[in-house]
CSV table of C-alpha atoms in Angstrom, one decimal:
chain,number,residue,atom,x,y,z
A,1,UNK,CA,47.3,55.7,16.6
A,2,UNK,CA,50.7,55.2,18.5
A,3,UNK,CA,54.6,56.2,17.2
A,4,UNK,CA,57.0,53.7,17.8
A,5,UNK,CA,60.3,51.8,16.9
A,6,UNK,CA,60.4,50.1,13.5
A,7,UNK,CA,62.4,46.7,14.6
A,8,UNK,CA,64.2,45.9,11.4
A,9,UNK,CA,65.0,50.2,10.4
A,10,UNK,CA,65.1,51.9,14.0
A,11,UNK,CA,63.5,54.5,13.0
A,12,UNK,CA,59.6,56.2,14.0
A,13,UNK,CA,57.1,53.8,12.9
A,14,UNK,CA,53.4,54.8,13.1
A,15,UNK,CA,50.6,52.2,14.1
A,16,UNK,CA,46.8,53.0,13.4
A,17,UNK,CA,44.0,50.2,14.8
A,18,UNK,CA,40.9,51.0,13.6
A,19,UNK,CA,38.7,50.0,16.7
A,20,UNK,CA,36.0,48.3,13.7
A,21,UNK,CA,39.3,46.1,12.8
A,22,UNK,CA,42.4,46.6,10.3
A,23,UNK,CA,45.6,48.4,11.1
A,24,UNK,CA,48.4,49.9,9.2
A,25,UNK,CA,51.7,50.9,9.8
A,26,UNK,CA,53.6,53.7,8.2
A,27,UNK,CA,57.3,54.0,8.4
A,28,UNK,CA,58.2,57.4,8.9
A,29,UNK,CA,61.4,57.6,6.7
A,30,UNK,CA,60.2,58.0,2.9
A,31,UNK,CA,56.3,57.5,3.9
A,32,UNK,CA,56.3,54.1,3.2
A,33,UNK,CA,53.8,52.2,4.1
A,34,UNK,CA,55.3,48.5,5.6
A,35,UNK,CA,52.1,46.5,6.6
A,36,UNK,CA,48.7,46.6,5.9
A,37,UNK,CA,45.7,44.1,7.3
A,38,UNK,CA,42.6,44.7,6.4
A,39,UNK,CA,39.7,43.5,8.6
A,40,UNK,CA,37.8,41.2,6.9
A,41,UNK,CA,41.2,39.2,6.6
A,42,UNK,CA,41.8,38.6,10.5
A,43,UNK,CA,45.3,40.2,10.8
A,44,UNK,CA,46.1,38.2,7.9
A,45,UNK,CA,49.6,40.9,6.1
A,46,UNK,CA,48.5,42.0,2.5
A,47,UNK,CA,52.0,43.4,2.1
A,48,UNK,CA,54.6,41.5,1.3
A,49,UNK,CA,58.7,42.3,2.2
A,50,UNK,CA,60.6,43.0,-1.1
A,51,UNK,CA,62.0,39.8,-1.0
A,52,UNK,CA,58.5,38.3,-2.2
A,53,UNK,CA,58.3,36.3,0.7
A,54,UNK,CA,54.8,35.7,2.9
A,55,UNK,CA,57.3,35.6,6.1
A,56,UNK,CA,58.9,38.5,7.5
A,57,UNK,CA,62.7,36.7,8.7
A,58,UNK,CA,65.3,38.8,10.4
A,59,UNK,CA,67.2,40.8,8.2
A,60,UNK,CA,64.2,41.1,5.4
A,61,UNK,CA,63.0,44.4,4.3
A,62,UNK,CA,59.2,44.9,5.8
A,63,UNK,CA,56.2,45.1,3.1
A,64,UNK,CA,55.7,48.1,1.0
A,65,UNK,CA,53.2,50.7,-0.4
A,66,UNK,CA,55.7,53.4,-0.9
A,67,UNK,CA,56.4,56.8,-2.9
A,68,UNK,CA,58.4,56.2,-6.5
A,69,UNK,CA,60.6,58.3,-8.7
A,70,UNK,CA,61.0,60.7,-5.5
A,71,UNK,CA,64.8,61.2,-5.2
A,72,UNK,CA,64.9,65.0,-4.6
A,73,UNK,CA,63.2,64.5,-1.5
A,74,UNK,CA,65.2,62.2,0.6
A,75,UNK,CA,63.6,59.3,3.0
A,76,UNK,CA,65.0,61.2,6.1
A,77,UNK,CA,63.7,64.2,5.5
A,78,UNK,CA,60.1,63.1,6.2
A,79,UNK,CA,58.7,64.2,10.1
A,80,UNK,CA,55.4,63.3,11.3
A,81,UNK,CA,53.1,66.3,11.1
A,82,UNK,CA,49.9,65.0,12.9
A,83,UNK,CA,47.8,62.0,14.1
A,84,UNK,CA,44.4,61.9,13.6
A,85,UNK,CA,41.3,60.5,15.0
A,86,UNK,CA,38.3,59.2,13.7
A,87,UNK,CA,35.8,61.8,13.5
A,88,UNK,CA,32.4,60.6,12.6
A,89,UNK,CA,31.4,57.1,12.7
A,90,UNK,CA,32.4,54.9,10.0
A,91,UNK,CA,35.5,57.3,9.4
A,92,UNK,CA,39.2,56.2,9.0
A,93,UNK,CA,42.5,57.3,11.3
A,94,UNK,CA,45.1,59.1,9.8
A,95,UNK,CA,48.4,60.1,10.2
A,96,UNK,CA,50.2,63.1,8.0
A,97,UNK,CA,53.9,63.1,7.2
A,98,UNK,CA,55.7,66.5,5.3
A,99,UNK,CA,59.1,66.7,4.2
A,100,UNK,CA,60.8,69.8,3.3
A,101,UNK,CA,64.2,70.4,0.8
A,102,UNK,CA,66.0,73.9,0.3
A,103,UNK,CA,67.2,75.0,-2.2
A,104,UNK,CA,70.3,77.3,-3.6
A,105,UNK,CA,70.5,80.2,-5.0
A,106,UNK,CA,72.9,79.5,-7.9
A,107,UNK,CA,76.0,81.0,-6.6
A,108,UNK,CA,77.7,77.8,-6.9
A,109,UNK,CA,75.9,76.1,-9.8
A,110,UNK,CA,72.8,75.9,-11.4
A,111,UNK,CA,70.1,77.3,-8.9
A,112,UNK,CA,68.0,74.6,-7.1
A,113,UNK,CA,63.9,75.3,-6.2
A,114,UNK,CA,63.2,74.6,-2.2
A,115,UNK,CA,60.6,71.7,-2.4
A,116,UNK,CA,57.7,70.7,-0.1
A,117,UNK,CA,56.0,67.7,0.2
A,118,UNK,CA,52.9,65.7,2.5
A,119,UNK,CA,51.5,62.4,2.7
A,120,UNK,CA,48.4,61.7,4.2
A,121,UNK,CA,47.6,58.1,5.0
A,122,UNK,CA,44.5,57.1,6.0
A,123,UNK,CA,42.7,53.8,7.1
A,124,UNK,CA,39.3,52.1,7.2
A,125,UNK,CA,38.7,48.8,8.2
A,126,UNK,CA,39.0,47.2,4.8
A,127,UNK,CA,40.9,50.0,3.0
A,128,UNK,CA,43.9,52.0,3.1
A,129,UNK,CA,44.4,55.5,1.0
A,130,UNK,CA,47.8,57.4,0.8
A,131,UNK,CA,47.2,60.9,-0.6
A,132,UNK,CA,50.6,62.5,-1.7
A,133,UNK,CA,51.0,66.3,-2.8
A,134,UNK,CA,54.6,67.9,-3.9
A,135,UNK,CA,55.2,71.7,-4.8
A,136,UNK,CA,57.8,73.9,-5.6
A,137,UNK,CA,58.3,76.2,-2.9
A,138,UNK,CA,60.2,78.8,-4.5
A,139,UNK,CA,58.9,82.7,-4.5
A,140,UNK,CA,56.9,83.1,-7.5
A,141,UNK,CA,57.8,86.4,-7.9
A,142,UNK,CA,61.2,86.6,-10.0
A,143,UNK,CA,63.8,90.0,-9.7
A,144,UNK,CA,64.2,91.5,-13.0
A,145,UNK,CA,66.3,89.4,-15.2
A,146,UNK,CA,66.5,86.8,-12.9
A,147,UNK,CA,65.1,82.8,-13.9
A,148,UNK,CA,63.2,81.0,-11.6
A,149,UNK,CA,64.1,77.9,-11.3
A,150,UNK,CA,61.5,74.5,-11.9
A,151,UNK,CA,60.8,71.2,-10.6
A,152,UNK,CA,61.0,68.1,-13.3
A,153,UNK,CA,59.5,65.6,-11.0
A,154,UNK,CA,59.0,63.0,-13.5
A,155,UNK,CA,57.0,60.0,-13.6
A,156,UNK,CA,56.3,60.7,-9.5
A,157,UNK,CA,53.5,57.9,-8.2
A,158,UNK,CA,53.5,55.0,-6.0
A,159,UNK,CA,54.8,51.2,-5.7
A,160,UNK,CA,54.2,48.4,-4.1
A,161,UNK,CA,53.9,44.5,-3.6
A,162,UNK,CA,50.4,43.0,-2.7
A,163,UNK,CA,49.6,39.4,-1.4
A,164,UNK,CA,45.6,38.3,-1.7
A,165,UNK,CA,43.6,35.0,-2.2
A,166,UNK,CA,43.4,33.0,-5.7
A,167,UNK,CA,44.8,34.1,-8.6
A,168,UNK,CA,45.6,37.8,-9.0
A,169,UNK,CA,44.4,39.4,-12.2
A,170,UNK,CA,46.4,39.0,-14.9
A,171,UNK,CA,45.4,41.6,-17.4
A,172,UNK,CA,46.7,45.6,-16.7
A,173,UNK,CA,43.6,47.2,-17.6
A,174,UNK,CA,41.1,49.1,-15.2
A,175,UNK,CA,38.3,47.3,-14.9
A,176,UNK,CA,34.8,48.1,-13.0
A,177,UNK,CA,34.5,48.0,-9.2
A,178,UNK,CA,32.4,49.6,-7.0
A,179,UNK,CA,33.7,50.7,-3.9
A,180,UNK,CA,32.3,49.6,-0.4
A,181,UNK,CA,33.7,53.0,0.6
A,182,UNK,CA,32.3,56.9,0.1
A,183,UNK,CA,34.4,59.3,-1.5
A,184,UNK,CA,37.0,61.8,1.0
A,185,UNK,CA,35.3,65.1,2.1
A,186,UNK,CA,37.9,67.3,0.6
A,187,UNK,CA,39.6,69.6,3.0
A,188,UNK,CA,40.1,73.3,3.1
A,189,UNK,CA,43.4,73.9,1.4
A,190,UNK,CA,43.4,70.5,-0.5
A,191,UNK,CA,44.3,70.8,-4.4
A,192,UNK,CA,42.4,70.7,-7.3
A,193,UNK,CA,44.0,67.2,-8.7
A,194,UNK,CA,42.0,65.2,-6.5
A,195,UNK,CA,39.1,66.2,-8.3
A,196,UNK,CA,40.4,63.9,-10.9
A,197,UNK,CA,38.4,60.2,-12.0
A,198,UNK,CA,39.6,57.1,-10.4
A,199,UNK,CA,41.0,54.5,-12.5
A,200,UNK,CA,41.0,51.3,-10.8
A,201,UNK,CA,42.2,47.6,-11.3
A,202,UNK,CA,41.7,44.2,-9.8
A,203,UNK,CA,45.4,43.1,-8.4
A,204,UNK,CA,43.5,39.6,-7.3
A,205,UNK,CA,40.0,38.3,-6.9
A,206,UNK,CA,40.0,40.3,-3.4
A,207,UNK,CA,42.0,43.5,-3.6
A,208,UNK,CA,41.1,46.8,-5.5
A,209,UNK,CA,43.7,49.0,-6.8
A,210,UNK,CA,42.2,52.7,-7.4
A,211,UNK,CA,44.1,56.1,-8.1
A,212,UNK,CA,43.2,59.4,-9.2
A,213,UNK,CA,46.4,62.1,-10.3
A,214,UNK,CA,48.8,59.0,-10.4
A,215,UNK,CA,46.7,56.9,-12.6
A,216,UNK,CA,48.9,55.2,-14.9
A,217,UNK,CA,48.0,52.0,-13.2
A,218,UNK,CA,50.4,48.6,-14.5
A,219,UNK,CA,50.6,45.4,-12.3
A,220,UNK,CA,53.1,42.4,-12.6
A,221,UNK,CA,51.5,39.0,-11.0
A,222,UNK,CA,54.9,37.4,-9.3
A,223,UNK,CA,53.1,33.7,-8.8
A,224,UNK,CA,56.3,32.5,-7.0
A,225,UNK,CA,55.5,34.8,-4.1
A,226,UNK,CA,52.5,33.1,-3.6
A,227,UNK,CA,49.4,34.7,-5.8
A,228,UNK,CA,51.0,38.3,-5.1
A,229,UNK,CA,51.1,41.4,-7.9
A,230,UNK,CA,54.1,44.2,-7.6
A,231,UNK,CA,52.1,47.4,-9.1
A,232,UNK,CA,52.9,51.2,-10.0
A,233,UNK,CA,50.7,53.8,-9.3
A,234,UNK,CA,52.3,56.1,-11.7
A,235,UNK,CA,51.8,60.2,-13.1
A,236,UNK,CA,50.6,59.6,-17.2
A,237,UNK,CA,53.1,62.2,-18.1
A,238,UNK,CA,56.6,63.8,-16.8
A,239,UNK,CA,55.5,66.5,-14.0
A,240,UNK,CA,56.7,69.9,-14.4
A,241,UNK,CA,56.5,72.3,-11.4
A,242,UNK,CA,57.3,76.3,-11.8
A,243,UNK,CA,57.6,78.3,-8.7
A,244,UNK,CA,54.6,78.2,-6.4
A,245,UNK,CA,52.7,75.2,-7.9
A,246,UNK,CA,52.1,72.1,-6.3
A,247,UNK,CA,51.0,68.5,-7.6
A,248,UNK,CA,48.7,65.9,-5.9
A,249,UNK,CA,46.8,62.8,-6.0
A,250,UNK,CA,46.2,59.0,-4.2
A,251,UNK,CA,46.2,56.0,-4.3
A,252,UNK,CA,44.4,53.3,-2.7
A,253,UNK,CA,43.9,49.7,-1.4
A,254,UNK,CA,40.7,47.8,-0.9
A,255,UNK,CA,39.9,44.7,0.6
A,256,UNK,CA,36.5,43.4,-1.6
């Protein structure tokens, strides 16, 4: 895992090799995820630049797995929080991001809650997860007569734009695949959404789509790019957050 210079933002860019094959890099700013290449694929990209091109040419935006409908936190407030290392065999790297926003206290308009939020990314050699929690961090304890202010996060979830052999799927519903991979140990700390099921989806013959929390799963095949599908990742329902609670769930990427 090594922090560098993104060439085409100038911002910190994060690289994770996983010494079994497959590496990842994560863009600091907005915890976008800019490149993804999966082992089995032999440093063949599996993210493509916005501009739906195979090629990344000066002055085009890098690939993308990135957070959606997100605008209360912005991209620069995101900081790398910690690297990790593989710790039992067969296990992926990681890197956590977290991003914090204040808030007011409605002396000159509406009151604002303080938000927090984290994403983990994590890689094996043939998959790539991004786990993504976001609170309100305001006191939950309110003074007498005093409102505490919420958190309409929306439709929050994830995008992105996926290259993979053949065709890819042309039909939005989940279907059933088996992943190569066992489920996350959950963590001390983590929340109780990621105890939800995974739906999942085929975004081409080669490449699994899964997501548990943000599972409203659609997928758009763009065959001008190549045989590459732009997907959402996306919350089934407008998310409400009072003071004090926090949101979570992942979504993730699997070469078949």
């Amino acid at each position: 895992v090594a922090v560098g210079i993104c060439p085409h933002t100038g911002g910190p860019i994060v690289t994770m090799t996983h010494p079994e094959g497959g590496s990842c890099q994560v863009l600091v700013a907005g915890a976008c995820v800019t490149s993804w290449r999966p082992a089995l694929d032999n440093g063949a990209e599996r993210l493509l630049p916005a501009e739906a091109s195979a090629d990344l040419r000066p002055g085009q935006k890098p690939g993308l797995l990135e957070v959606c409908n997100l605008p209360s936190v912005p991209a620069s407030e995101w900081k790398p929080e910690q690297l990790g290392s593989i710790q039992k065999k067969g296990g992926p790297l990681s890197v956590s991001l977290f991003a914090e926003v204040a808030g007011s206290d409605g002396k000159e308009g509406p009151p604002v809650a303080p938000l927090m939020a984290r994403s983990r990314i994590s890689l094996w050699p043939n998959r790539l997860l991004v786990e993504l929690e976001v609170g309100n961090a305001g006191d939950d304890e309110a003074e007498p007569g005093k409102m505490l202010p919420e958190v309409n996060l929306g439709m929050l979830g994830f995008q992105g734009h996926c290259f993979g052999s053949g065709d890819p799927s042309t039909s939005s519903s989940p279907v059933e695949l088996r992943s190569a991979y066992p489920p996350m140990e959950k963590e001390d700390g983590d929340e109780e959404g990621m105890e939800d099921p995974e739906e999942v989806m085929a975004l081409c013959p080669n490449i699994r789509l899964g997501a548990r929390g943000y599972s409203k799963l659609t997928a758009s095949p763009t065959p001008a790019a190549g045989g590459s599908t732009r997907f959402e990742a996306i919350a089934p329902s407008p998310i409400i957050l009072n003071a004090g609670e926090v949101v979570s769930g992942e979504v993730s990427l699997e070469r078949m």
